[in-house]
Tab-separated table of C-alpha atoms in Angstrom:
chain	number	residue	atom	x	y	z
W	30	UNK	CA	245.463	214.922	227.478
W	31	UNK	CA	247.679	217.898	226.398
W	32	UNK	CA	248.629	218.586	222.579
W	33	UNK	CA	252.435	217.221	223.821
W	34	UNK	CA	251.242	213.984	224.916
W	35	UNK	CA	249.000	213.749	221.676
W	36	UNK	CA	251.670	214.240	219.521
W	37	UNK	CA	254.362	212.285	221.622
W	38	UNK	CA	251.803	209.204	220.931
W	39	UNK	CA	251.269	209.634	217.262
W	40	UNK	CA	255.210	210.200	216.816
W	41	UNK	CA	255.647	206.484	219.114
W	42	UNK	CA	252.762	205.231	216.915
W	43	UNK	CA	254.585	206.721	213.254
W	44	UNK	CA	257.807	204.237	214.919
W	45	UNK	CA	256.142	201.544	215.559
W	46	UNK	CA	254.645	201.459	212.051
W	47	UNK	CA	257.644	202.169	210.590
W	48	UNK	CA	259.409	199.350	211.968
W	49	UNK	CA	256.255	196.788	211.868
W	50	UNK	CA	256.674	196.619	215.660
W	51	UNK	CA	259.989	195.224	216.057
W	52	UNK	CA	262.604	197.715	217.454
W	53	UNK	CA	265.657	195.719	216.874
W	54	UNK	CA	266.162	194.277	214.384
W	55	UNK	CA	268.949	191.111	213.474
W	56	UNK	CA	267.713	189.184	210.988
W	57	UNK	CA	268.791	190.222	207.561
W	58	UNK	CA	267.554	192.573	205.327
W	59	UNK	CA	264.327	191.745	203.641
W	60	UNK	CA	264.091	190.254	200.163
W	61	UNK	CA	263.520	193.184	197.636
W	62	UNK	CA	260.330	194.885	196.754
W	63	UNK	CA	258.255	194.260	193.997
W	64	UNK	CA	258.624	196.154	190.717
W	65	UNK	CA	256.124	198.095	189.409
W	66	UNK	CA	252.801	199.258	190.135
W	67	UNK	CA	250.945	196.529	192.766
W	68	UNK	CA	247.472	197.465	194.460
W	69	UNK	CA	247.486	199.588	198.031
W	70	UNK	CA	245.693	198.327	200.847
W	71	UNK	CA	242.689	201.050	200.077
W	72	UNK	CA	241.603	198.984	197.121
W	73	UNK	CA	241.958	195.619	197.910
W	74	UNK	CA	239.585	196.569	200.990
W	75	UNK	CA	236.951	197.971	198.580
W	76	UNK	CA	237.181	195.439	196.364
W	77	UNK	CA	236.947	192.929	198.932
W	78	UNK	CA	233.330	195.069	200.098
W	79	UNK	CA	232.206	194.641	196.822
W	80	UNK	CA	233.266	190.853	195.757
W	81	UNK	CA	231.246	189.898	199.667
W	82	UNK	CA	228.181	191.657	199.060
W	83	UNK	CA	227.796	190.641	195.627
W	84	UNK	CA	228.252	187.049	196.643
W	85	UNK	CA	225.979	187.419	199.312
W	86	UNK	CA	223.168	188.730	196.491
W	87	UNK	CA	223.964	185.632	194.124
W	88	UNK	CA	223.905	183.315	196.873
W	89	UNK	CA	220.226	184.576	198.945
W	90	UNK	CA	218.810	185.896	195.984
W	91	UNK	CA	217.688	189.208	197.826
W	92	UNK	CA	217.407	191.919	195.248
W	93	UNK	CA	218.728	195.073	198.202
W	94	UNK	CA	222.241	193.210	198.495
W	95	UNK	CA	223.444	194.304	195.414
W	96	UNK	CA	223.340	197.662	196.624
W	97	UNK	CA	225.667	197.366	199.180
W	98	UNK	CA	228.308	196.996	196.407
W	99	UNK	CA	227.440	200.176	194.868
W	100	UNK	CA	229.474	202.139	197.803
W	101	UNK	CA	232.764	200.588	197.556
W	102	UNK	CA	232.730	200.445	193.681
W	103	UNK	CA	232.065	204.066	193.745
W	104	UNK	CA	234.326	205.293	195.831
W	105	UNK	CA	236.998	202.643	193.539
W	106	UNK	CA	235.218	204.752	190.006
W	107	UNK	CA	236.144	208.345	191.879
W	108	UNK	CA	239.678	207.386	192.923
W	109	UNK	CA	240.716	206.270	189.263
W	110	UNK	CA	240.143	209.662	188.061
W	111	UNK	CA	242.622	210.629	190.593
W	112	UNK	CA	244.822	211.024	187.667
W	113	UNK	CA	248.046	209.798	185.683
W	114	UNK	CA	250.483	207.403	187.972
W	115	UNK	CA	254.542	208.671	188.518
W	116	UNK	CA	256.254	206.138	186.085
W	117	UNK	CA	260.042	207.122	187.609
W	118	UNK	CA	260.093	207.247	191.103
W	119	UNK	CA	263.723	207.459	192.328
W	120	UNK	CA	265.071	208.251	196.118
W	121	UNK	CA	268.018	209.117	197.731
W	122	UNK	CA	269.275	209.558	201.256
W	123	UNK	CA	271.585	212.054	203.274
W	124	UNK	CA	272.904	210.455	206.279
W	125	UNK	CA	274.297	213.746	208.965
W	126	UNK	CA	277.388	212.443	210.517
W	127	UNK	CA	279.015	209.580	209.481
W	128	UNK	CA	280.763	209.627	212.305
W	129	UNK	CA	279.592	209.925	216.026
W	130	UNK	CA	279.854	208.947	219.400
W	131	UNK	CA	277.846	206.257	221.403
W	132	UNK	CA	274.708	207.678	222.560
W	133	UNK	CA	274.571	210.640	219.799
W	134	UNK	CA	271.553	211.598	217.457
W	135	UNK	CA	272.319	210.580	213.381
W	136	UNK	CA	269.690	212.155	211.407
W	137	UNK	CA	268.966	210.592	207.765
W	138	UNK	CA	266.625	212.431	205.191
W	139	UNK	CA	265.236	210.678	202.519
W	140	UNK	CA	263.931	212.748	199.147
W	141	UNK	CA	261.485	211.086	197.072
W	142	UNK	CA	261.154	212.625	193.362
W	143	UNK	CA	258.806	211.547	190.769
W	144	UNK	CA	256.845	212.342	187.797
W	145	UNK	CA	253.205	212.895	187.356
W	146	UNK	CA	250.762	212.895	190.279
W	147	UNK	CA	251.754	211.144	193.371
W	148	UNK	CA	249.680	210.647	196.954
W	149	UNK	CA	251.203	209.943	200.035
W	150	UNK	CA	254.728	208.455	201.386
W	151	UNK	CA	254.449	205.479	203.603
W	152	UNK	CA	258.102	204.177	204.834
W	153	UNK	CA	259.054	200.444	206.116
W	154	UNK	CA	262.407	200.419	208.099
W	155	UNK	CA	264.627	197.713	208.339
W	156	UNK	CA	266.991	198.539	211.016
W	157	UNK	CA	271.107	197.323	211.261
W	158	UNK	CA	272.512	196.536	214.644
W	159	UNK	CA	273.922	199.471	216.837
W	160	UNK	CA	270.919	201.823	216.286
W	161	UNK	CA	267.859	202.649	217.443
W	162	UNK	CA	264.977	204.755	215.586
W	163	UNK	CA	263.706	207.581	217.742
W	164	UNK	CA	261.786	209.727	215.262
W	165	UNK	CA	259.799	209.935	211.928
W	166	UNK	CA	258.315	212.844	210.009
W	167	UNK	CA	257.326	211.643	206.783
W	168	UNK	CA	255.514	214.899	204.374
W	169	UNK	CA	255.226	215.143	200.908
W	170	UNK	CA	258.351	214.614	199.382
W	171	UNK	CA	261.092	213.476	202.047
W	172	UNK	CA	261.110	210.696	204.885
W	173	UNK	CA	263.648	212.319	207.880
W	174	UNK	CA	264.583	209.555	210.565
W	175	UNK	CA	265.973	210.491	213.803
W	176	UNK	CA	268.498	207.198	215.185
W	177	UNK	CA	270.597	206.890	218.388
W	178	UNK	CA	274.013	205.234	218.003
W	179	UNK	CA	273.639	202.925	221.061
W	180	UNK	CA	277.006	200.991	220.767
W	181	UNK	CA	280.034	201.702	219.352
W	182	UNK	CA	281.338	200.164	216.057
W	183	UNK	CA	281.072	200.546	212.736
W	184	UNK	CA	276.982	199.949	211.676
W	185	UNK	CA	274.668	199.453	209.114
W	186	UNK	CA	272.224	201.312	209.218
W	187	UNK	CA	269.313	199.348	207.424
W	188	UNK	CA	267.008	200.009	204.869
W	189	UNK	CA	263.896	201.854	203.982
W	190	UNK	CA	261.358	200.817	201.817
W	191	UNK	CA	259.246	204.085	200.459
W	192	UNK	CA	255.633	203.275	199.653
W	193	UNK	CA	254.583	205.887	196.752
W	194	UNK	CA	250.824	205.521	196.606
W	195	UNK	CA	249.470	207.204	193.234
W	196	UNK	CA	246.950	209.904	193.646
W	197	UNK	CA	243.630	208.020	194.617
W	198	UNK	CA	245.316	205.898	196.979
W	199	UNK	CA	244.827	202.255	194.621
W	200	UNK	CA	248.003	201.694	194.041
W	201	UNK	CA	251.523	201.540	195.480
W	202	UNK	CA	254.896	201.049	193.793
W	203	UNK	CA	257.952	200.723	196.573
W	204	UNK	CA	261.340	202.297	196.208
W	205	UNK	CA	264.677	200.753	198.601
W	206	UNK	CA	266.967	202.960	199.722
W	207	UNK	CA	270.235	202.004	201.650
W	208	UNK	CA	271.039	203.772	204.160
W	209	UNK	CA	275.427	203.062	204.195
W	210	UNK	CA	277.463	202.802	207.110
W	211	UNK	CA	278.260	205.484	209.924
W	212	UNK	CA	281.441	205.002	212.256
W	213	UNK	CA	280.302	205.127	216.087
W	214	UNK	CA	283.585	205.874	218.373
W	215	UNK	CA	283.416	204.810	222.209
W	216	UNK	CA	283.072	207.447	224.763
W	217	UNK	CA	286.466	208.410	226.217
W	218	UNK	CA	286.872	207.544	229.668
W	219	UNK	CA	287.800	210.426	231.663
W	220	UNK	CA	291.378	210.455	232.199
W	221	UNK	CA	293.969	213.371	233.460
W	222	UNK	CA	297.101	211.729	234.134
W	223	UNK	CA	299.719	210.420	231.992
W	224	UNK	CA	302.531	208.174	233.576
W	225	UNK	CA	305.685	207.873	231.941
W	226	UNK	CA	308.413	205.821	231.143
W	227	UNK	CA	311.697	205.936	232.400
W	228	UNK	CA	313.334	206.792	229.520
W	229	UNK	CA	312.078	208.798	226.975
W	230	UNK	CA	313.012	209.715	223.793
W	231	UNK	CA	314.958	213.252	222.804
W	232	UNK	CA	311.891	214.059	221.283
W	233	UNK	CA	310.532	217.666	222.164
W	234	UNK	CA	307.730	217.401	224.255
W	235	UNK	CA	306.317	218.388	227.943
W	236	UNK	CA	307.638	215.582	229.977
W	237	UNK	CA	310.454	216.116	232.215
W	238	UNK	CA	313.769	214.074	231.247
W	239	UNK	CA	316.390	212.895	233.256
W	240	UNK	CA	319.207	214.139	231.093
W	241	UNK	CA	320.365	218.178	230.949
W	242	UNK	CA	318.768	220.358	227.994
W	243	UNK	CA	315.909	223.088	227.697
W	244	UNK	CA	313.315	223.010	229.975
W	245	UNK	CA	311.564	224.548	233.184
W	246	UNK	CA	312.107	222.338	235.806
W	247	UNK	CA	315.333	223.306	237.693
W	248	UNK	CA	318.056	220.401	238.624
W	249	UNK	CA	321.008	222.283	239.854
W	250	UNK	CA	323.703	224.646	238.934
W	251	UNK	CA	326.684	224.362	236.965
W	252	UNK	CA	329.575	227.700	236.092
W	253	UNK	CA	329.011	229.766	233.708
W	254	UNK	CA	329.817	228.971	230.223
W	255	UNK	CA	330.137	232.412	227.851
W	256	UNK	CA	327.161	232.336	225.837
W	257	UNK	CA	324.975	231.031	228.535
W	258	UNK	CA	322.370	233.509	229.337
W	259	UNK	CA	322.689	235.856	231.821
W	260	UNK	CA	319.160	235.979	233.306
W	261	UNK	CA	319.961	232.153	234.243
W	262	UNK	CA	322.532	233.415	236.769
W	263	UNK	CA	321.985	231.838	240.259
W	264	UNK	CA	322.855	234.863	242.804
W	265	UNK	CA	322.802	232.938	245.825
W	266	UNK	CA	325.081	229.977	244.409
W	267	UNK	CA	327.289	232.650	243.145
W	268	UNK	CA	327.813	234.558	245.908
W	269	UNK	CA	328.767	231.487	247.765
W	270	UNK	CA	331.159	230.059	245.422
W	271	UNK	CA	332.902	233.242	244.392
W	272	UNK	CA	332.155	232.387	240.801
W	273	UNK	CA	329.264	232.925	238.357
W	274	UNK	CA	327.109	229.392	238.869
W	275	UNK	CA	323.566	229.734	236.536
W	276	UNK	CA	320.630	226.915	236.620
W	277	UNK	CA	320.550	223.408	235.205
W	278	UNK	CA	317.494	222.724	233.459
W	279	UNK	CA	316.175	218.960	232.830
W	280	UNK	CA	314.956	218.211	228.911
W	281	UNK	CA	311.423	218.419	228.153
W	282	UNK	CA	310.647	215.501	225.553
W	283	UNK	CA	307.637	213.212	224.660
W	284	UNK	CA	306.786	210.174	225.217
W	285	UNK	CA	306.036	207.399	223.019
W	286	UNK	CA	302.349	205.192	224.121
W	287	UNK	CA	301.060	202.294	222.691
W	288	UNK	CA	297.628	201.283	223.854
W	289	UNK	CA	296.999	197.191	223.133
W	290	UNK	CA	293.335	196.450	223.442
W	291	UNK	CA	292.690	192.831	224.081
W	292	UNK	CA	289.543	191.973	221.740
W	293	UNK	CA	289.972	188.183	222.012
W	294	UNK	CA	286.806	187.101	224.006
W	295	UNK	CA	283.754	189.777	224.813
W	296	UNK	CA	282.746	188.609	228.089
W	297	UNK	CA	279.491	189.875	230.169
W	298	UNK	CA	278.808	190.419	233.551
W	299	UNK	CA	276.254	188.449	234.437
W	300	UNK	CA	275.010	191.043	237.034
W	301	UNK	CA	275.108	194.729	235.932
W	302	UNK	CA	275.195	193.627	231.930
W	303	UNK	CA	278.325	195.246	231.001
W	304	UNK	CA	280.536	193.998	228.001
W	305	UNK	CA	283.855	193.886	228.684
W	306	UNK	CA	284.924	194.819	225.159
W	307	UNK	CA	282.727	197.999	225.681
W	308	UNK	CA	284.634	198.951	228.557
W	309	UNK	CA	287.948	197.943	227.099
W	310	UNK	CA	287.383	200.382	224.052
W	311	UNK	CA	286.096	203.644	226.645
W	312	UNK	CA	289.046	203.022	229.022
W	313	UNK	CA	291.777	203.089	225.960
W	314	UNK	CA	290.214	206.006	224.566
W	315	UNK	CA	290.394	207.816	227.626
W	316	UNK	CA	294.050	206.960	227.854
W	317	UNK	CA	294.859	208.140	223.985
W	318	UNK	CA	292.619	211.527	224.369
W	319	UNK	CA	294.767	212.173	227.784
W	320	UNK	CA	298.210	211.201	225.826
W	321	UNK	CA	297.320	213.268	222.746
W	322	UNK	CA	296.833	216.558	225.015
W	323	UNK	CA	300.136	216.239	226.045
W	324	UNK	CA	301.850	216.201	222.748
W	325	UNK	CA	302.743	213.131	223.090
W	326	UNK	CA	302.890	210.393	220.531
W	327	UNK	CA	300.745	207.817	220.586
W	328	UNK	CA	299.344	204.360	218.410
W	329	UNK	CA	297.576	200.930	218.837
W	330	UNK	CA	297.023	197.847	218.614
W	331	UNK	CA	294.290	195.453	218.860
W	332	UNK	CA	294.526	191.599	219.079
W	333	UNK	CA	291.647	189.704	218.581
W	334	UNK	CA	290.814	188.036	214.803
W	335	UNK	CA	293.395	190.296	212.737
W	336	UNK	CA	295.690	192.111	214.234
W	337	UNK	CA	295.363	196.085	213.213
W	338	UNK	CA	297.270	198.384	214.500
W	339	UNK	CA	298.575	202.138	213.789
W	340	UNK	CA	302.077	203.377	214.406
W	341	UNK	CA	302.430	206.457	216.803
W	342	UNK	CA	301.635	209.780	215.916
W	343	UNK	CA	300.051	213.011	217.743
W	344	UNK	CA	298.159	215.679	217.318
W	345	UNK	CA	294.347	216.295	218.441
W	346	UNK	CA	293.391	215.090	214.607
W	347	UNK	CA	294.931	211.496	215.537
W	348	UNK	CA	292.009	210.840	217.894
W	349	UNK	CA	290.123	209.715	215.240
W	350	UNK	CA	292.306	207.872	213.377
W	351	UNK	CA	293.299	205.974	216.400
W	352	UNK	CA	289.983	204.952	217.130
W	353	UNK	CA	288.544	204.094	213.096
W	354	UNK	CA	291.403	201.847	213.040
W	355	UNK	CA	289.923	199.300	215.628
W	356	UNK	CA	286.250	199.603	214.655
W	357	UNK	CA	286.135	197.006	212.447
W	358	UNK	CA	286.577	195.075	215.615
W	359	UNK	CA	282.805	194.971	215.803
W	360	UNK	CA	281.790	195.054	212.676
W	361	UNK	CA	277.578	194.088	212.366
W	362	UNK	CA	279.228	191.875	215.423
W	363	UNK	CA	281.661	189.950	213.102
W	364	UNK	CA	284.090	189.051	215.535
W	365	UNK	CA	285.887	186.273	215.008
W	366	UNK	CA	288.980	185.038	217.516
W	367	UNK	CA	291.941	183.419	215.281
W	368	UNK	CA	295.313	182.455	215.625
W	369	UNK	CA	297.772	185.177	217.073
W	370	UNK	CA	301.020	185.698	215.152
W	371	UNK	CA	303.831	188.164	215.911
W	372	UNK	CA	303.275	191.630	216.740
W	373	UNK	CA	304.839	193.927	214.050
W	374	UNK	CA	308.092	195.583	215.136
W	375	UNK	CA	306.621	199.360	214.141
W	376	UNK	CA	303.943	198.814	216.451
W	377	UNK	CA	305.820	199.034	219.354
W	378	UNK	CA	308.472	201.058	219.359
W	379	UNK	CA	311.834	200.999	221.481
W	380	UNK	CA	311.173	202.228	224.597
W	381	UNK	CA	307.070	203.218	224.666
W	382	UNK	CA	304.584	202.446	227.633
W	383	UNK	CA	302.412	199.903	226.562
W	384	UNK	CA	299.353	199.481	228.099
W	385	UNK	CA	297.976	196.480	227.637
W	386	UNK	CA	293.867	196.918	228.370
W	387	UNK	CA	292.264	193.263	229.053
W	388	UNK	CA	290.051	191.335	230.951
W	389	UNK	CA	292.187	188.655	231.772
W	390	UNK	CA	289.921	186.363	230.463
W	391	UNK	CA	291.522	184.459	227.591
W	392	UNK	CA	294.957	182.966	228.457
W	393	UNK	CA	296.088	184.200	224.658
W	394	UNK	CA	296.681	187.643	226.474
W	395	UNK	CA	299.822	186.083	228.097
W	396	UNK	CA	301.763	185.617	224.869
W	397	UNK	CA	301.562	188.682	223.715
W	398	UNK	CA	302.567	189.910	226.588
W	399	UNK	CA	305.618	187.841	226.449
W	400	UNK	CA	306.072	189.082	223.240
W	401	UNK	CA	306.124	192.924	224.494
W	402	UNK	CA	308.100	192.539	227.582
W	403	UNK	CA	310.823	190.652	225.438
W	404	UNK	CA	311.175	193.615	223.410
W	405	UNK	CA	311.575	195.320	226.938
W	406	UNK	CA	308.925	197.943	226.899
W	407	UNK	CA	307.641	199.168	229.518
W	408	UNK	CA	303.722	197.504	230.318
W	409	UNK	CA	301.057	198.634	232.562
W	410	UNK	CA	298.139	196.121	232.292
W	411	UNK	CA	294.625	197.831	232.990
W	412	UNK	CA	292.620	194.948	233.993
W	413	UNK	CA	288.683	195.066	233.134
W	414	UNK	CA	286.306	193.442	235.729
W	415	UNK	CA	284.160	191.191	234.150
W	416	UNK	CA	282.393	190.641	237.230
W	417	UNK	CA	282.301	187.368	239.955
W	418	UNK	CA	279.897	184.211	238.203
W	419	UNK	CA	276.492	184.367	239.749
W	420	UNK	CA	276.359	181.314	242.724
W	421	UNK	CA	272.526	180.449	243.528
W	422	UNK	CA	272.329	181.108	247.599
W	423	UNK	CA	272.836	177.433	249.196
W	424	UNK	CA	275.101	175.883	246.485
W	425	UNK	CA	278.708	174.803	248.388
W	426	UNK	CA	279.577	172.913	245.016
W	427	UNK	CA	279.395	176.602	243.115
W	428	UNK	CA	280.473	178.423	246.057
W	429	UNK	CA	283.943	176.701	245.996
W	430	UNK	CA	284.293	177.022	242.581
W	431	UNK	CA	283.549	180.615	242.502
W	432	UNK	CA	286.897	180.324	245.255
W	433	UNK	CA	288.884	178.614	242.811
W	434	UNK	CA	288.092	180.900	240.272
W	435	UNK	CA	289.280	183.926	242.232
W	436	UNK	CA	292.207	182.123	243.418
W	437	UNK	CA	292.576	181.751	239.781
W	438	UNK	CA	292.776	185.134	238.788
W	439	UNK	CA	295.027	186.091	241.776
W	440	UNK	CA	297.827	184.122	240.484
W	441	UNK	CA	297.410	185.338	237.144
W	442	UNK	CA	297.588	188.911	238.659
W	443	UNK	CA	300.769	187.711	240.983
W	444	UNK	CA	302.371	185.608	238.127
W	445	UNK	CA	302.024	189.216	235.796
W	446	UNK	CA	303.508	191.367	238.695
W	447	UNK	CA	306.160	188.619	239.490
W	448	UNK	CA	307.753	189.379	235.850
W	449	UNK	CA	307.404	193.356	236.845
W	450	UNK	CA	304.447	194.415	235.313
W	451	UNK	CA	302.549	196.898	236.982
W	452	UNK	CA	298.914	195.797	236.987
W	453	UNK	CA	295.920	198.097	237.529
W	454	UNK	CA	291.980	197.856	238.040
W	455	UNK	CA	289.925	200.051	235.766
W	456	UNK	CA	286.095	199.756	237.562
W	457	UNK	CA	283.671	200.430	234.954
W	458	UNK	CA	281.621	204.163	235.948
W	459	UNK	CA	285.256	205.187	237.571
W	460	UNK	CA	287.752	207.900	236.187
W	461	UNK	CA	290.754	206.146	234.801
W	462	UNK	CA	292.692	208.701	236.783
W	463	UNK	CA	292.008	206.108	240.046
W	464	UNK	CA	293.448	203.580	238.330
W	465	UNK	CA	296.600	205.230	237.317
W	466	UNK	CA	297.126	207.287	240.622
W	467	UNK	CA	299.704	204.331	242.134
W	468	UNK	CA	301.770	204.808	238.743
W	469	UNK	CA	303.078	208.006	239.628
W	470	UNK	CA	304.935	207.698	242.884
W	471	UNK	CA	308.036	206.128	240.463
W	472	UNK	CA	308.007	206.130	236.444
W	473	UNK	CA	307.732	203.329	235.070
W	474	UNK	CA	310.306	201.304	234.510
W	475	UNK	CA	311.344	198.300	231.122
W	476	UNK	CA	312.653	195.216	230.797
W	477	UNK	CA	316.149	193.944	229.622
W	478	UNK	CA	316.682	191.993	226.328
């Protein structure tokens, strides 16, 4: 066995310790420690040597038992001289980031400080949902903890409880340290293009309007007004007409996106495993991150328990705003499904896409989108598989109602494009830019009030 693998076993072993051989961990946190000094697990084992074999002597009589007592109770005299115990022990943690993405490394250090003579560290982790402990180096005076973020959310990270033995190894006295909260964003799905509205706003930005003002894109020529400039001239059209003719340019402005993420139900599919709400979250961050590069404004809104949402803005920064505002979504999986109410009028500004990112799976999803297409905004619904019910090979009862069920979600799709909403499948592991490929052969177009 190589020196790797040797230390690649003690590090799993350190974990498993650590943890007390769970790795995830639900429950709640344990109760607190114990104050004060308690004995370690050294010298309850010694004593325990010592109480047995002077039992054994009282109870047989034989004179040599007594002797095997000697051992432990000397090695207990030698490790009381060890010297004077730490009466303040205190600890503190550093927790590098607060804020990550799913599947990246949060590293938390722990320094232990205390007075008088101390012995070794010996940590218990309690871990909170979302994370997973990779790594532990524990030396004299610090604990360091390597975690994966595995889902997105915003997570507790758990507890450790620090085992300060004093310097014979007798005693213990345990110190809790909470660890806080760190923000895990979804992973962006990967998304280039950026449909647009119809009408946009006469907001400077790098989509190409339909009415006349400062741009790039060429729409035709008009004569010459004096203070046009001159390097706009169109020769060709000129010589033609007999008078000076220079180019029509078409407005560059921004567009105004709202992403709505539908967190009403979390459903799984029963095959591959994947959580719709998971894929909900990556395919609306994709579409924000390809907005924002753009320059184009953009906000949300989540429905699902309380309605949050964040008015448009841009800018790179905004990323991250966009996406702390709907972490509380799954929050140590609080998620509770209430009543919908109205959707705020500064949400949803005149005129912006909305995409409206659901799994069709709760029928709640169809008022609020009668509530957006009455304001007559533009919606593009990104549907999220959840994935066909699992039929066991034989059964005609399940087979037909797996029929019914697709027939079901067929009309809801026909029903959604019948009022003239474009609908599109997002398949989870596919670039967004699939999805939204039939969007750009026309813009896409409102409703009417």
């Amino acid at each position: 066995m190589t020196t790797d693998q040797v230390a690649a076993r003690r590090a799993a072993a350190a974990v498993r310790r650590a943890l007390g051989g769970r790795q995830d961990v639900t429950a709640e946190p344990p109760p607190p420690p114990p104050p004060g000094w308690r004995p370690a697990e050294r010298a309850l084992r010694l004593g325990t040597l010592a109480v047995v074999a002077l039992a054994a002597a009282l109870v047989s009589g034989r004179p040599w038992l007594p002797a095997l007592a000697a051992a432990p109770l000397v090695l207990l005299a030698l490790a009381l001289s060890g010297g004077p115990r730490p009466q303040e022990v205190t600890a503190e943690a550093e927790v590098e980031p607060r804020r990550c993405f799913e599947g990246e490394r949060v590293t938390v250090r722990i320094a232990v400080s205390h007075d008088g003579e101390g012995g070794r560290l010996d940590p218990g982790v309690t871990l909170g949902h979302g994370v997973r402990l990779d790594h532990l180096a524990v030396g004299p005076h610090h604990v360091e903890l390597v975690l994966t973020a595995r889902r997105w959310g915003r997570w507790t990270l758990g507890t450790v409880d620090v085992d300060v033995y004093d310097g014979g190894g007798l005693a213990r006295r345990t110190v809790r340290v909470g660890l806080g909260e760190i923000a895990v964003f979804p992973l962006p799905g990967h998304a280039g293009l950026t449909p647009v509205p119809v009408r946009l706003p006469q907001r400077l930005g790098e989509h190409t309007a339909a009415r006349r003002g400062e741009g790039v894109e060429v729409t035709g020529v008009h004569p010459y007004v004096p203070g046009e400039r001159q390097r706009r001239i169109h020769w060709p059209a000129t010589t033609r007409r007999g008078a000076v003719q220079v180019h029509r340019f078409a407005a560059e402005s921004a567009a105004d996106t709202v992403v709505l993420l539908d967190a009403l139900a979390d459903v799984v599919d029963p095959v591959t495993g994947a959580s719709s709400l998971d894929e909900t979250f990556r395919a609306a961050a994709g579409l924000v991150r390809a907005y924002l590069r753009t320059h184009d404004r953009v906000g949300v809104v989540s429905v699902g328990g309380a309605t949050r949402w964040l008015r448009p803005g841009s800018g790179q920064g905004y990323f991250h705003r966009i996406a702390e505002s709907v972490l509380d979504v799954r929050k140590d999986l609080a998620h509770r499904a209430e009543g919908l109410g109205p959707l705020p009028p500064p949400a949803l500004p005149d005129g912006a896409l909305v995409y409206v990112v659901t799994p069709l799976a709760d029928q709640r999803i169809f008022d609020v989108l009668h509530q957006v297409r009455g304001r007559a905004n533009p919606v593009v619904v990104v549907e999220v598989p959840t994935g066909d019910p699992v039929v066991e090979p034989g059964d005609t009862e399940g087979e037909l109602a797996l029929r019914l069920w697709r027939a079901d979600r067929d009309a809801m799709r026909f029903a959604l494009v019948e009022r003239g909403i474009a609908v599109v499948a997002h398949r989870p592991g596919e670039t967004l830019d699939l999805a939204l490929a039939p969007l750009l052969r026309t813009r896409v177009r409102g409703g009417s009030r």
